[in-house]
Every structure is written in structure tokens, then in C-alpha cells.
Amino acid sequence: MRFDHIVIRYGEITLKKRNRKGFIVQLRKNIKKALSDYPEVRIEAQHERMYVHLQGADYKPIMDILKKIYGISSISPALKVDKEISAIQESALFYINHLTTKIRTFKIDAKRADKTYPYSTYDLNGLVGGYCLQHVDGLTVDVHNPDLKLRVEVRQDAAYITGEKIIGAGGLPIGSSGSAMLMLSGGIDSPVAGYLTMKRGVEIECVHFYSPPFTSERSKQKVIDLANKLAEVNGRMVLHVVPFTEIQKLIQKQIPDNYTMTTTRRLMLRITDAIREKQNALAIVTGESLGQVASQTMESMFTINEVTNTPILRPLIAMDKTDIIEIAEKIDTHEISIRPFEDCCTVFTPANPKTKPKREKVGHYESYVDFEPLIKEALDKTEMLVFTGKEKESETEDLF
């Protein structure tokens, strides 16, 4: 005996009304892509549920994949069995013996869609429950608050058994909320911002600014590893690596020291916006948290934002650092982020950056410098890498 299908529950998608179908179509597409290594499985989407028919595939690795996909509230392994009472009893016992967590109490929740079935729901509860009690040591019945409510549904064609709910990733299917560019620095915050944005259904690509020889190959590799880790969420991630050395050298030479950080951020935002436009994305995502560093004060964000009217998504803006670290540990990016390799922002950070910069002042300073040729050169030389979440460090694909 083996589990032959998996029940998928939608969660937040069920709150959608007229546009629910679009979310379900996107979720089905994402599941199909995630299960591409299992061509034998068949996906059946219905209005309230989705079913993955295993057709001989092992349910465990597929469950591990499904519970990471955004848009899925919970999943349950399930059995389709003959309607003979002995087959139902054996299947119920098999189900209890293959739970992922140990239980002490249970309840049989029988349904009888086939009204010609010779046993009533009361009979089914007693016959199946009694059989399980006889064969599982220490198991008792709790009809009010059981550890497991084992659902036995008798339909015209067969009996269906399911019950254990394994919590999914929640959120909305990636791709259902448009696309955006994530400014990925290599620190703790930006990968978490990308993760949370994807959870709301946004498909993201990453932009990283790289300044050799002031930043090392190992700092670039750290960002590659972070992008590859984020690719595990959706099965694909694009990383744009922007050469930023010449622009930073010009900033250091021409802009007053306490405004270099502000100008650096403004130019990063302009370049990211240009890549966004080229990639047909609709927003920019940052890992900014209000008050965390000099560039993340209200005044700094107001001044930096001046260079674009593209929506800036800041999913961490009201979060404490400890909360951000907790999520980074959960999504397995924290250990990568704390590797001791500096990014281009920290290398060029001034001793006393302006925490309350003025738009008119930074605009005045920048008016004396022609950044346009260097911005164009940086965009022309931007390297694009793509990941599937399965590559080792040396297996990244250079598209150029």
C-alpha cells in the first residue's frame, strides 16, 4: 500500500472572488514547474482544492517540494481505496502508521456521499476506529480535540482517506503580483526582503553592485550564493552584477565626503531603475529598515527617492533587526550573509555620513559632475547570471 495522491489547500486564495481562477492557474503552473523532475505526476485543479496524483511517484520528496511553494496553505497525503470495509480499515491503519508526527488521540470523521453504501457514518466511525484501536498501542479516541481527525469519505467510485495537515508556505503564487528588481547587497536584510516579497506573489530579479579591486571575488561569490538560495523558492533567479568601481571613484573625488553615501544610493537606484525598465518589471525592492543606518533615515530615503518615481517596496521597513535575523536563519541565508566579505557600500562608507541630507544640496553637488557616460558604461558591462537553485558555486551559467 502507498499514498497515491496529495491534497493541496489554497489558504489566502480562497478569499479571492472573481479573480480566483487566475491565482489557481498561476499556482498550478508553479507546481508543475517545481515538480518537473516527476513527469509521471498529474495535477488536477478544482475551485477549492488541488490534487497531485502521484501515479507511482514517492510522496515524501514531493511533499517536501510542495510545502515550500507560495500559495499553498497546507497539504495532506491521501489514499484512494476499495470500498470494502476491510480495505478501509487497513488503509486507515496504514495512514496512522505513516504520520510525520506521533499522536496519542484520534477521531474518525466518516462521510458517505454514496447513499447506497451498506454502512452508516456511525457504523463507519465505529468499525474503522475500533480496528485502529486494536492495532495501535497507546492510542485513544478524543471526539472533541483529537491529535488527528482521520477523514474517511465513501464516494461512488471508491473510498478516500486523508487527515494529517502539513503546513505550507502560505502567501500568494509567485508571478500573480507582477515582477520587481531586488537590490541585493550581500548583507542580512536584502535576501529577507526578497523572500518576503516573493511570498506576496512577486517575481523578482536581483541587482548587485560590485567594485573590484576594492571588493573581492569572495564578496561576489557570497551574493551569487544568496541568489542561488533565493532561486530555491521559485526554481529560477536572475542576478545582474553591475560594475560600480569607476562611479564610486568619481563620487569620492567630486562629492563632499558627508554626501558621498547619499549620491552613491541615488546612482544605484537610477541604475537599478534602468535595468527594471529593460526587464519590464514594475517596482524596486530594498532591504531598508527605518533608522537602521544613515541611508535609512526618513530624510535619507526622501532624498534618495527623488531620482525615480518607480514604486519602492520596503518589506522590512518596520521590523527590528532581531526579527529580520530570525527570518534569515529560517530561510537559510543568514550563514551566507555573515561571511566576512565587505560589499561596495561598506568599503566606501564615509566617517560621518549625512543622516539628514537635503535634496537641493545633493542636487547642487551632483550638478557639477557628469555621471552619464559612466552610468551607460556600467549598464553596458552589467553581467547577467541565472540560477535554478540546484547549481554548485562553479556551475553558474553566464548568459553573455
mmCIF file of C-alpha atoms in Angstrom:
data_model
loop_
_atom_site.group_PDB
_atom_site.id
_atom_site.type_symbol
_atom_site.label_atom_id
_atom_site.label_comp_id
_atom_site.label_asym_id
_atom_site.label_seq_id
_atom_site.Cartn_x
_atom_site.Cartn_y
_atom_site.Cartn_z
ATOM 1 C CA MET A 1 0.000 0.000 0.000
ATOM 2 C CA ARG A 2 1.218 3.539 -0.728
ATOM 3 C CA PHE A 3 -0.150 7.077 -0.800
ATOM 4 C CA ASP A 4 -1.491 7.746 -4.295
ATOM 5 C CA HIS A 5 -2.380 11.447 -4.189
ATOM 6 C CA ILE A 6 -1.784 14.661 -2.216
ATOM 7 C CA VAL A 7 -4.481 17.166 -1.295
ATOM 8 C CA ILE A 8 -3.486 20.852 -1.606
ATOM 9 C CA ARG A 9 -5.423 23.628 0.188
ATOM 10 C CA TYR A 10 -5.205 27.201 -1.104
ATOM 11 C CA GLY A 11 -5.374 29.381 2.004
ATOM 12 C CA GLU A 12 -5.496 33.100 1.097
ATOM 13 C CA ILE A 13 -6.522 32.354 -2.494
ATOM 14 C CA THR A 14 -9.891 31.182 -1.173
ATOM 15 C CA LEU A 15 -10.582 34.825 -0.159
ATOM 16 C CA LYS A 16 -10.426 35.879 -3.810
ATOM 17 C CA LYS A 17 -13.695 36.075 -5.656
ATOM 18 C CA ARG A 18 -13.980 36.798 -9.373
ATOM 19 C CA ASN A 19 -10.218 36.669 -9.990
ATOM 20 C CA ARG A 20 -9.605 33.444 -8.054
ATOM 21 C CA LYS A 21 -9.195 31.471 -11.260
ATOM 22 C CA GLY A 22 -6.110 33.492 -12.239
ATOM 23 C CA PHE A 23 -4.367 32.694 -8.935
ATOM 24 C CA ILE A 24 -5.202 28.999 -9.264
ATOM 25 C CA VAL A 25 -3.854 28.904 -12.818
ATOM 26 C CA GLN A 26 -0.592 30.546 -11.656
ATOM 27 C CA LEU A 27 -0.286 28.172 -8.681
ATOM 28 C CA ARG A 28 -0.810 25.148 -10.920
ATOM 29 C CA LYS A 29 1.863 26.468 -13.282
ATOM 30 C CA ASN A 30 4.323 26.948 -10.375
ATOM 31 C CA ILE A 31 3.641 23.455 -9.012
ATOM 32 C CA LYS A 32 4.120 21.900 -12.438
ATOM 33 C CA LYS A 33 7.475 23.680 -12.797
ATOM 34 C CA ALA A 34 8.597 22.674 -9.283
ATOM 35 C CA LEU A 35 7.692 19.017 -9.985
ATOM 36 C CA SER A 36 9.362 18.915 -13.402
ATOM 37 C CA ASP A 37 11.625 16.095 -12.174
ATOM 38 C CA TYR A 38 8.499 13.955 -11.719
ATOM 39 C CA PRO A 39 6.870 13.805 -15.183
ATOM 40 C CA GLU A 40 4.608 10.927 -14.129
ATOM 41 C CA VAL A 41 2.535 13.013 -11.672
ATOM 42 C CA ARG A 42 -0.753 14.599 -12.756
ATOM 43 C CA ILE A 43 -2.089 17.860 -11.291
ATOM 44 C CA GLU A 44 -5.829 18.397 -11.010
ATOM 45 C CA ALA A 45 -7.029 21.890 -10.075
ATOM 46 C CA GLN A 46 -10.510 22.433 -8.652
ATOM 47 C CA HIS A 47 -12.226 25.517 -7.259
ATOM 48 C CA GLU A 48 -11.487 24.795 -3.572
ATOM 49 C CA ARG A 49 -8.658 22.247 -3.740
ATOM 50 C CA MET A 50 -5.871 20.977 -5.939
ATOM 51 C CA TYR A 51 -4.773 17.352 -6.200
ATOM 52 C CA VAL A 52 -1.399 15.896 -7.153
ATOM 53 C CA HIS A 53 -1.948 12.338 -8.422
ATOM 54 C CA LEU A 54 1.339 10.547 -7.775
ATOM 55 C CA GLN A 55 0.928 7.674 -10.255
ATOM 56 C CA GLY A 56 3.740 5.669 -8.659
ATOM 57 C CA ALA A 57 5.988 8.548 -7.523
ATOM 58 C CA ASP A 58 7.212 8.625 -3.913
ATOM 59 C CA TYR A 59 5.064 11.031 -1.895
ATOM 60 C CA LYS A 60 7.778 12.183 0.560
ATOM 61 C CA PRO A 61 10.084 14.233 -1.735
ATOM 62 C CA ILE A 62 7.061 15.674 -3.495
ATOM 63 C CA MET A 63 5.555 16.754 -0.163
ATOM 64 C CA ASP A 64 8.894 18.436 0.690
ATOM 65 C CA ILE A 65 8.715 20.426 -2.552
ATOM 66 C CA LEU A 66 5.041 21.347 -2.246
ATOM 67 C CA LYS A 67 5.267 22.742 1.283
ATOM 68 C CA LYS A 68 7.777 25.391 0.093
ATOM 69 C CA ILE A 69 5.585 26.718 -2.732
ATOM 70 C CA TYR A 70 3.862 30.043 -2.081
ATOM 71 C CA GLY A 71 0.077 29.983 -2.372
ATOM 72 C CA ILE A 72 -0.286 26.631 -0.590
ATOM 73 C CA SER A 73 -1.798 26.760 2.879
ATOM 74 C CA SER A 74 -1.493 23.072 3.762
ATOM 75 C CA ILE A 75 -1.070 19.652 2.187
ATOM 76 C CA SER A 76 -2.155 16.135 3.141
ATOM 77 C CA PRO A 77 -1.135 12.733 1.810
ATOM 78 C CA ALA A 78 -4.198 10.720 0.798
ATOM 79 C CA LEU A 79 -5.337 7.269 -0.258
ATOM 80 C CA LYS A 80 -7.956 6.086 -2.738
ATOM 81 C CA VAL A 81 -9.052 2.550 -1.804
ATOM 82 C CA ASP A 82 -11.701 -0.052 -2.485
ATOM 83 C CA LYS A 83 -14.990 0.456 -0.622
ATOM 84 C CA GLU A 84 -14.809 -2.927 1.118
ATOM 85 C CA ILE A 85 -14.813 -2.249 4.868
ATOM 86 C CA SER A 86 -11.708 -4.389 5.374
ATOM 87 C CA ALA A 87 -9.798 -2.305 2.797
ATOM 88 C CA ILE A 88 -10.873 0.914 4.501
ATOM 89 C CA GLN A 89 -9.791 -0.411 7.894
ATOM 90 C CA GLU A 90 -6.351 -1.462 6.608
ATOM 91 C CA SER A 91 -5.889 1.880 4.865
ATOM 92 C CA ALA A 92 -6.797 3.849 7.986
ATOM 93 C CA LEU A 93 -4.264 1.833 9.960
ATOM 94 C CA PHE A 94 -1.635 2.394 7.237
ATOM 95 C CA TYR A 95 -2.329 6.146 7.393
ATOM 96 C CA ILE A 96 -1.835 6.322 11.170
ATOM 97 C CA ASN A 97 1.372 4.291 10.962
ATOM 98 C CA HIS A 98 2.827 6.725 8.392
ATOM 99 C CA LEU A 99 2.124 10.058 10.090
ATOM 100 C CA THR A 100 5.019 12.523 10.265
ATOM 101 C CA THR A 101 4.373 13.150 13.977
ATOM 102 C CA LYS A 102 3.405 10.780 16.751
ATOM 103 C CA ILE A 103 -0.202 11.071 18.006
ATOM 104 C CA ARG A 104 -1.930 9.963 21.169
ATOM 105 C CA THR A 105 -5.569 10.643 20.270
ATOM 106 C CA PHE A 106 -7.644 10.430 17.114
ATOM 107 C CA LYS A 107 -11.144 10.558 15.727
ATOM 108 C CA ILE A 108 -12.680 9.027 12.604
ATOM 109 C CA ASP A 109 -14.670 11.582 10.595
ATOM 110 C CA ALA A 110 -16.703 9.483 8.147
ATOM 111 C CA LYS A 111 -18.693 10.920 5.229
ATOM 112 C CA ARG A 112 -20.953 8.925 2.946
ATOM 113 C CA ALA A 113 -21.555 10.554 -0.432
ATOM 114 C CA ASP A 114 -22.638 7.150 -1.760
ATOM 115 C CA LYS A 115 -26.029 6.812 -0.062
ATOM 116 C CA THR A 116 -26.344 3.192 -1.200
ATOM 117 C CA TYR A 117 -23.317 2.173 0.860
ATOM 118 C CA PRO A 118 -24.402 -0.519 3.353
ATOM 119 C CA TYR A 119 -22.775 1.106 6.403
ATOM 120 C CA SER A 120 -23.945 4.344 8.005
ATOM 121 C CA THR A 121 -21.469 7.041 9.042
ATOM 122 C CA TYR A 122 -21.986 5.935 12.643
ATOM 123 C CA ASP A 123 -21.104 2.354 11.659
ATOM 124 C CA LEU A 124 -18.037 3.519 9.722
ATOM 125 C CA ASN A 125 -16.759 5.560 12.655
ATOM 126 C CA GLY A 126 -17.082 2.565 14.953
ATOM 127 C CA LEU A 127 -15.728 -0.118 12.607
ATOM 128 C CA VAL A 128 -12.699 1.859 11.398
ATOM 129 C CA GLY A 129 -11.939 3.493 14.754
ATOM 130 C CA GLY A 130 -12.228 0.185 16.622
ATOM 131 C CA TYR A 131 -9.878 -1.530 14.173
ATOM 132 C CA CYS A 132 -7.227 1.155 14.658
ATOM 133 C CA LEU A 133 -7.552 0.988 18.450
ATOM 134 C CA GLN A 134 -6.937 -2.753 18.333
ATOM 135 C CA HIS A 135 -3.716 -2.404 16.322
ATOM 136 C CA VAL A 136 -2.012 0.753 17.681
ATOM 137 C CA ASP A 137 -0.680 0.656 21.227
ATOM 138 C CA GLY A 138 -1.464 3.650 23.447
ATOM 139 C CA LEU A 139 -3.939 5.223 21.009
ATOM 140 C CA THR A 140 -7.215 6.590 22.414
ATOM 141 C CA VAL A 141 -10.271 8.356 20.987
ATOM 142 C CA ASP A 142 -10.926 12.054 21.606
ATOM 143 C CA VAL A 143 -14.021 13.280 19.749
ATOM 144 C CA HIS A 144 -13.583 16.925 20.866
ATOM 145 C CA ASN A 145 -9.889 17.765 20.401
ATOM 146 C CA PRO A 146 -8.051 14.862 18.747
ATOM 147 C CA ASP A 147 -4.437 14.964 17.585
ATOM 148 C CA LEU A 148 -5.674 13.529 14.271
ATOM 149 C CA LYS A 149 -9.063 13.769 12.601
ATOM 150 C CA LEU A 150 -8.924 10.959 10.040
ATOM 151 C CA ARG A 151 -11.379 11.671 7.256
ATOM 152 C CA VAL A 152 -12.986 8.667 5.537
ATOM 153 C CA GLU A 153 -15.187 9.641 2.599
ATOM 154 C CA VAL A 154 -17.109 6.993 0.672
ATOM 155 C CA ARG A 155 -17.997 8.116 -2.856
ATOM 156 C CA GLN A 156 -19.496 6.290 -5.812
ATOM 157 C CA ASP A 157 -16.164 5.172 -7.250
ATOM 158 C CA ALA A 158 -14.063 4.483 -4.136
ATOM 159 C CA ALA A 159 -13.270 5.448 -0.551
ATOM 160 C CA TYR A 160 -10.876 8.330 0.147
ATOM 161 C CA ILE A 161 -8.769 8.632 3.293
ATOM 162 C CA THR A 162 -6.809 11.663 4.441
ATOM 163 C CA GLY A 163 -6.266 13.678 7.611
ATOM 164 C CA GLU A 164 -2.787 14.884 8.507
ATOM 165 C CA LYS A 165 -2.375 18.572 7.632
ATOM 166 C CA ILE A 166 1.189 19.699 6.942
ATOM 167 C CA ILE A 167 1.534 23.477 6.935
ATOM 168 C CA GLY A 168 2.596 25.059 3.638
ATOM 169 C CA ALA A 169 4.424 28.301 2.840
ATOM 170 C CA GLY A 170 1.230 30.391 2.631
ATOM 171 C CA GLY A 171 1.175 33.699 0.730
ATOM 172 C CA LEU A 172 0.314 34.051 -2.951
ATOM 173 C CA PRO A 173 1.664 32.185 -6.008
ATOM 174 C CA ILE A 174 4.845 33.775 -7.358
ATOM 175 C CA GLY A 175 4.023 35.589 -10.584
ATOM 176 C CA SER A 176 0.486 36.511 -9.555
ATOM 177 C CA SER A 177 1.535 40.019 -8.348
ATOM 178 C CA GLY A 178 3.867 41.154 -11.128
ATOM 179 C CA SER A 179 7.659 41.455 -11.098
ATOM 180 C CA ALA A 180 10.257 43.666 -9.386
ATOM 181 C CA MET A 181 14.009 44.183 -9.057
ATOM 182 C CA LEU A 182 15.633 43.374 -5.684
ATOM 183 C CA MET A 183 18.740 45.404 -4.707
ATOM 184 C CA LEU A 184 20.834 42.555 -3.259
ATOM 185 C CA SER A 185 23.792 43.793 -1.210
ATOM 186 C CA GLY A 186 25.131 40.608 0.367
ATOM 187 C CA GLY A 187 24.071 41.564 3.897
ATOM 188 C CA ILE A 188 21.387 40.017 6.072
ATOM 189 C CA ASP A 189 18.476 42.274 5.160
ATOM 190 C CA SER A 190 18.082 42.260 1.374
ATOM 191 C CA PRO A 191 17.689 38.461 0.957
ATOM 192 C CA VAL A 192 14.956 38.551 3.605
ATOM 193 C CA ALA A 193 13.270 41.427 1.744
ATOM 194 C CA GLY A 194 13.361 39.337 -1.433
ATOM 195 C CA TYR A 195 11.940 36.309 0.331
ATOM 196 C CA LEU A 196 9.030 38.265 1.827
ATOM 197 C CA THR A 197 8.297 39.988 -1.480
ATOM 198 C CA MET A 198 8.155 36.679 -3.315
ATOM 199 C CA LYS A 199 5.761 35.425 -0.661
ATOM 200 C CA ARG A 200 3.297 38.100 -1.784
ATOM 201 C CA GLY A 201 3.358 36.694 -5.306
ATOM 202 C CA VAL A 202 6.027 38.970 -6.805
ATOM 203 C CA GLU A 203 8.571 37.506 -9.213
ATOM 204 C CA ILE A 204 11.943 39.134 -8.562
ATOM 205 C CA GLU A 205 15.328 39.546 -10.227
ATOM 206 C CA CYS A 206 18.384 40.692 -8.229
ATOM 207 C CA VAL A 207 20.746 43.620 -8.859
ATOM 208 C CA HIS A 208 24.170 43.707 -7.193
ATOM 209 C CA PHE A 209 26.829 46.445 -7.345
ATOM 210 C CA TYR A 210 30.390 45.184 -7.486
ATOM 211 C CA SER A 211 33.570 47.288 -7.082
ATOM 212 C CA PRO A 212 36.763 45.348 -7.717
ATOM 213 C CA PRO A 213 39.527 45.540 -6.573
ATOM 214 C CA PHE A 214 38.008 47.243 -3.515
ATOM 215 C CA THR A 215 35.635 44.299 -3.118
ATOM 216 C CA SER A 216 36.884 40.750 -3.585
ATOM 217 C CA GLU A 217 35.775 37.808 -5.719
ATOM 218 C CA ARG A 218 34.655 36.169 -2.496
ATOM 219 C CA SER A 219 32.235 39.036 -1.800
ATOM 220 C CA LYS A 220 30.764 38.498 -5.285
ATOM 221 C CA GLN A 221 30.559 34.751 -4.653
ATOM 222 C CA LYS A 222 28.628 35.461 -1.451
ATOM 223 C CA VAL A 223 25.983 37.310 -3.450
ATOM 224 C CA ILE A 224 25.887 34.522 -6.043
ATOM 225 C CA ASP A 225 25.246 32.022 -3.245
ATOM 226 C CA LEU A 226 22.449 34.215 -1.874
ATOM 227 C CA ALA A 227 20.814 34.496 -5.304
ATOM 228 C CA ASN A 228 21.084 30.745 -5.738
ATOM 229 C CA LYS A 229 19.482 30.251 -2.323
ATOM 230 C CA LEU A 230 16.586 32.538 -3.289
ATOM 231 C CA ALA A 231 16.253 30.551 -6.535
ATOM 232 C CA GLU A 232 15.236 27.550 -4.445
ATOM 233 C CA VAL A 233 11.965 29.357 -3.683
ATOM 234 C CA ASN A 234 10.842 29.621 -7.304
ATOM 235 C CA GLY A 235 13.221 27.393 -9.226
ATOM 236 C CA ARG A 236 14.869 30.322 -11.015
ATOM 237 C CA MET A 237 16.627 33.587 -10.168
ATOM 238 C CA VAL A 238 18.362 36.149 -12.369
ATOM 239 C CA LEU A 239 21.244 38.173 -10.908
ATOM 240 C CA HIS A 240 22.500 41.366 -12.600
ATOM 241 C CA VAL A 241 26.043 42.231 -11.463
ATOM 242 C CA VAL A 242 26.811 45.908 -12.113
ATOM 243 C CA PRO A 243 30.473 47.047 -12.259
ATOM 244 C CA PHE A 244 30.480 50.104 -9.991
ATOM 245 C CA THR A 245 34.162 50.888 -9.340
ATOM 246 C CA GLU A 246 34.604 53.856 -11.671
ATOM 247 C CA ILE A 247 31.390 55.507 -10.489
ATOM 248 C CA GLN A 248 32.383 55.169 -6.847
ATOM 249 C CA LYS A 249 35.833 56.592 -7.534
ATOM 250 C CA LEU A 250 34.269 59.607 -9.230
ATOM 251 C CA ILE A 251 31.851 60.095 -6.332
ATOM 252 C CA GLN A 252 34.748 60.014 -3.860
ATOM 253 C CA LYS A 253 36.610 62.582 -5.951
ATOM 254 C CA GLN A 254 33.828 65.076 -6.715
ATOM 255 C CA ILE A 255 31.160 64.903 -3.958
ATOM 256 C CA PRO A 256 31.671 66.295 -0.402
ATOM 257 C CA ASP A 257 32.568 63.464 1.925
ATOM 258 C CA ASN A 258 29.443 63.534 4.080
ATOM 259 C CA TYR A 259 27.200 63.359 0.958
ATOM 260 C CA THR A 260 29.013 60.502 -0.847
ATOM 261 C CA MET A 261 26.737 57.881 0.683
ATOM 262 C CA THR A 262 23.611 59.751 -0.451
ATOM 263 C CA THR A 263 24.866 60.164 -4.018
ATOM 264 C CA THR A 264 26.004 56.530 -4.121
ATOM 265 C CA ARG A 265 22.496 55.376 -3.204
ATOM 266 C CA ARG A 266 20.873 57.722 -5.710
ATOM 267 C CA LEU A 267 23.036 56.412 -8.551
ATOM 268 C CA MET A 268 22.439 52.785 -7.518
ATOM 269 C CA LEU A 269 18.714 53.468 -7.615
ATOM 270 C CA ARG A 270 18.965 55.094 -11.064
ATOM 271 C CA ILE A 271 20.909 52.136 -12.485
ATOM 272 C CA THR A 272 18.534 49.608 -10.900
ATOM 273 C CA ASP A 273 15.608 51.536 -12.363
ATOM 274 C CA ALA A 274 17.185 51.383 -15.833
ATOM 275 C CA ILE A 275 17.585 47.593 -15.513
ATOM 276 C CA ARG A 276 13.990 47.360 -14.231
ATOM 277 C CA GLU A 277 12.726 49.185 -17.293
ATOM 278 C CA LYS A 278 14.712 46.901 -19.598
ATOM 279 C CA GLN A 279 13.317 43.797 -17.833
ATOM 280 C CA ASN A 280 9.709 45.136 -17.841
ATOM 281 C CA ALA A 281 9.437 44.986 -14.042
ATOM 282 C CA LEU A 282 7.115 47.319 -12.122
ATOM 283 C CA ALA A 283 8.896 48.053 -8.827
ATOM 284 C CA ILE A 284 12.186 48.030 -6.917
ATOM 285 C CA VAL A 285 12.632 46.102 -3.648
ATOM 286 C CA THR A 286 15.147 47.082 -0.951
ATOM 287 C CA GLY A 287 16.096 45.670 2.455
ATOM 288 C CA GLU A 288 15.814 49.043 4.177
ATOM 289 C CA SER A 289 14.664 49.165 7.799
ATOM 290 C CA LEU A 290 13.820 52.586 9.193
ATOM 291 C CA GLY A 291 16.630 54.079 11.292
ATOM 292 C CA GLN A 292 18.994 51.128 10.935
ATOM 293 C CA VAL A 293 21.834 53.028 9.181
ATOM 294 C CA ALA A 294 22.454 56.564 7.868
ATOM 295 C CA SER A 295 20.918 55.868 4.453
ATOM 296 C CA GLN A 296 17.730 54.544 6.058
ATOM 297 C CA THR A 297 16.541 57.617 7.937
ATOM 298 C CA MET A 298 13.325 59.228 6.752
ATOM 299 C CA GLU A 299 15.285 62.205 5.392
ATOM 300 C CA SER A 300 17.744 59.982 3.514
ATOM 301 C CA MET A 301 15.018 57.903 1.911
ATOM 302 C CA PHE A 302 13.163 61.086 0.896
ATOM 303 C CA THR A 303 16.320 62.478 -0.740
ATOM 304 C CA ILE A 304 17.400 59.224 -2.409
ATOM 305 C CA ASN A 305 13.875 58.556 -3.730
ATOM 306 C CA GLU A 306 13.981 61.793 -5.713
ATOM 307 C CA VAL A 307 15.727 60.102 -8.654
ATOM 308 C CA THR A 308 12.787 57.861 -9.577
ATOM 309 C CA ASN A 309 9.010 57.664 -9.414
ATOM 310 C CA THR A 310 9.081 53.865 -9.650
ATOM 311 C CA PRO A 311 7.402 52.245 -6.604
ATOM 312 C CA ILE A 312 9.964 51.238 -3.953
ATOM 313 C CA LEU A 313 8.879 48.215 -1.893
ATOM 314 C CA ARG A 314 10.450 48.045 1.589
ATOM 315 C CA PRO A 315 9.044 44.937 3.297
ATOM 316 C CA LEU A 316 11.406 45.286 6.307
ATOM 317 C CA ILE A 317 10.770 48.969 6.986
ATOM 318 C CA ALA A 318 9.095 48.484 10.397
ATOM 319 C CA MET A 319 10.914 45.353 11.512
ATOM 320 C CA ASP A 320 13.510 45.019 14.293
ATOM 321 C CA LYS A 321 16.913 43.594 13.398
ATOM 322 C CA THR A 322 16.313 40.563 15.619
ATOM 323 C CA ASP A 323 13.123 39.754 13.685
ATOM 324 C CA ILE A 324 14.999 40.056 10.371
ATOM 325 C CA ILE A 325 17.780 37.752 11.603
ATOM 326 C CA GLU A 326 15.204 35.204 12.737
ATOM 327 C CA ILE A 327 13.724 35.055 9.225
ATOM 328 C CA ALA A 328 17.216 34.924 7.651
ATOM 329 C CA GLU A 329 18.008 31.888 9.789
ATOM 330 C CA LYS A 330 14.703 30.274 8.860
ATOM 331 C CA ILE A 331 15.270 30.685 5.099
ATOM 332 C CA ASP A 332 18.924 29.604 5.399
ATOM 333 C CA THR A 333 20.535 32.837 4.139
ATOM 334 C CA HIS A 334 21.971 34.063 7.449
ATOM 335 C CA GLU A 335 25.130 31.928 7.408
ATOM 336 C CA ILE A 336 25.912 33.144 3.880
ATOM 337 C CA SER A 337 25.230 36.805 4.722
ATOM 338 C CA ILE A 338 27.565 36.907 7.731
ATOM 339 C CA ARG A 339 30.612 35.764 5.773
ATOM 340 C CA PRO A 340 33.257 38.470 6.452
ATOM 341 C CA PHE A 341 33.483 39.947 2.933
ATOM 342 C CA GLU A 342 32.579 43.609 2.554
ATOM 343 C CA ASP A 343 30.320 44.969 -0.180
ATOM 344 C CA CYS A 344 30.902 48.188 -2.131
ATOM 345 C CA CYS A 345 28.787 50.291 0.252
ATOM 346 C CA THR A 346 30.683 49.420 3.414
ATOM 347 C CA VAL A 347 34.099 49.825 1.747
ATOM 348 C CA PHE A 348 33.339 53.437 0.759
ATOM 349 C CA THR A 349 31.274 54.473 3.788
ATOM 350 C CA PRO A 350 32.389 57.980 4.936
ATOM 351 C CA ALA A 351 33.369 58.599 8.547
ATOM 352 C CA ASN A 352 30.416 60.941 9.107
ATOM 353 C CA PRO A 353 27.655 60.293 6.558
ATOM 354 C CA LYS A 354 24.815 62.802 6.433
ATOM 355 C CA THR A 355 21.800 61.337 8.221
ATOM 356 C CA LYS A 356 19.516 64.244 7.234
ATOM 357 C CA PRO A 357 20.576 65.067 3.668
ATOM 358 C CA LYS A 358 18.771 67.743 1.653
ATOM 359 C CA ARG A 359 17.558 67.227 -1.905
ATOM 360 C CA GLU A 360 18.656 70.679 -3.016
ATOM 361 C CA LYS A 361 22.171 70.236 -1.631
ATOM 362 C CA VAL A 362 22.860 66.817 -3.142
ATOM 363 C CA GLY A 363 21.331 68.011 -6.408
ATOM 364 C CA HIS A 364 23.663 71.016 -6.339
ATOM 365 C CA TYR A 365 26.753 68.857 -5.729
ATOM 366 C CA GLU A 366 25.797 66.362 -8.454
ATOM 367 C CA SER A 367 25.145 69.169 -10.987
ATOM 368 C CA TYR A 368 28.905 69.713 -11.277
ATOM 369 C CA VAL A 369 29.604 66.074 -12.237
ATOM 370 C CA ASP A 370 28.711 64.280 -15.479
ATOM 371 C CA PHE A 371 27.867 60.749 -14.344
ATOM 372 C CA GLU A 372 26.011 59.804 -17.532
ATOM 373 C CA PRO A 373 28.924 58.245 -19.515
ATOM 374 C CA LEU A 374 29.901 56.077 -16.542
ATOM 375 C CA ILE A 375 26.279 55.028 -15.892
ATOM 376 C CA LYS A 376 25.923 53.991 -19.539
ATOM 377 C CA GLU A 377 29.204 52.077 -19.385
ATOM 378 C CA ALA A 378 28.125 50.284 -16.181
ATOM 379 C CA LEU A 379 24.822 49.258 -17.773
ATOM 380 C CA ASP A 380 26.582 48.073 -20.940
ATOM 381 C CA LYS A 381 29.003 45.930 -18.901
ATOM 382 C CA THR A 382 26.420 44.517 -16.497
ATOM 383 C CA GLU A 383 26.777 40.765 -16.225
ATOM 384 C CA MET A 384 23.634 38.635 -16.035
ATOM 385 C CA LEU A 385 23.677 35.255 -14.301
ATOM 386 C CA VAL A 386 20.795 32.812 -13.937
ATOM 387 C CA PHE A 387 20.292 30.165 -11.264
ATOM 388 C CA THR A 388 17.859 27.323 -10.690
ATOM 389 C CA GLY A 389 18.666 26.748 -7.017
ATOM 390 C CA LYS A 390 20.379 23.453 -7.832
ATOM 391 C CA GLU A 391 23.815 24.657 -9.008
ATOM 392 C CA LYS A 392 27.003 24.402 -7.069
ATOM 393 C CA GLU A 393 29.116 27.554 -6.927
ATOM 394 C CA SER A 394 31.120 26.679 -10.044
ATOM 395 C CA GLU A 395 28.094 25.759 -12.145
ATOM 396 C CA THR A 396 26.536 29.180 -12.623
ATOM 397 C CA GLU A 397 25.535 29.974 -16.183
ATOM 398 C CA ASP A 398 26.931 33.151 -17.735
ATOM 399 C CA LEU A 399 24.439 34.372 -20.292
ATOM 400 C CA PHE A 400 26.971 36.590 -22.067
#
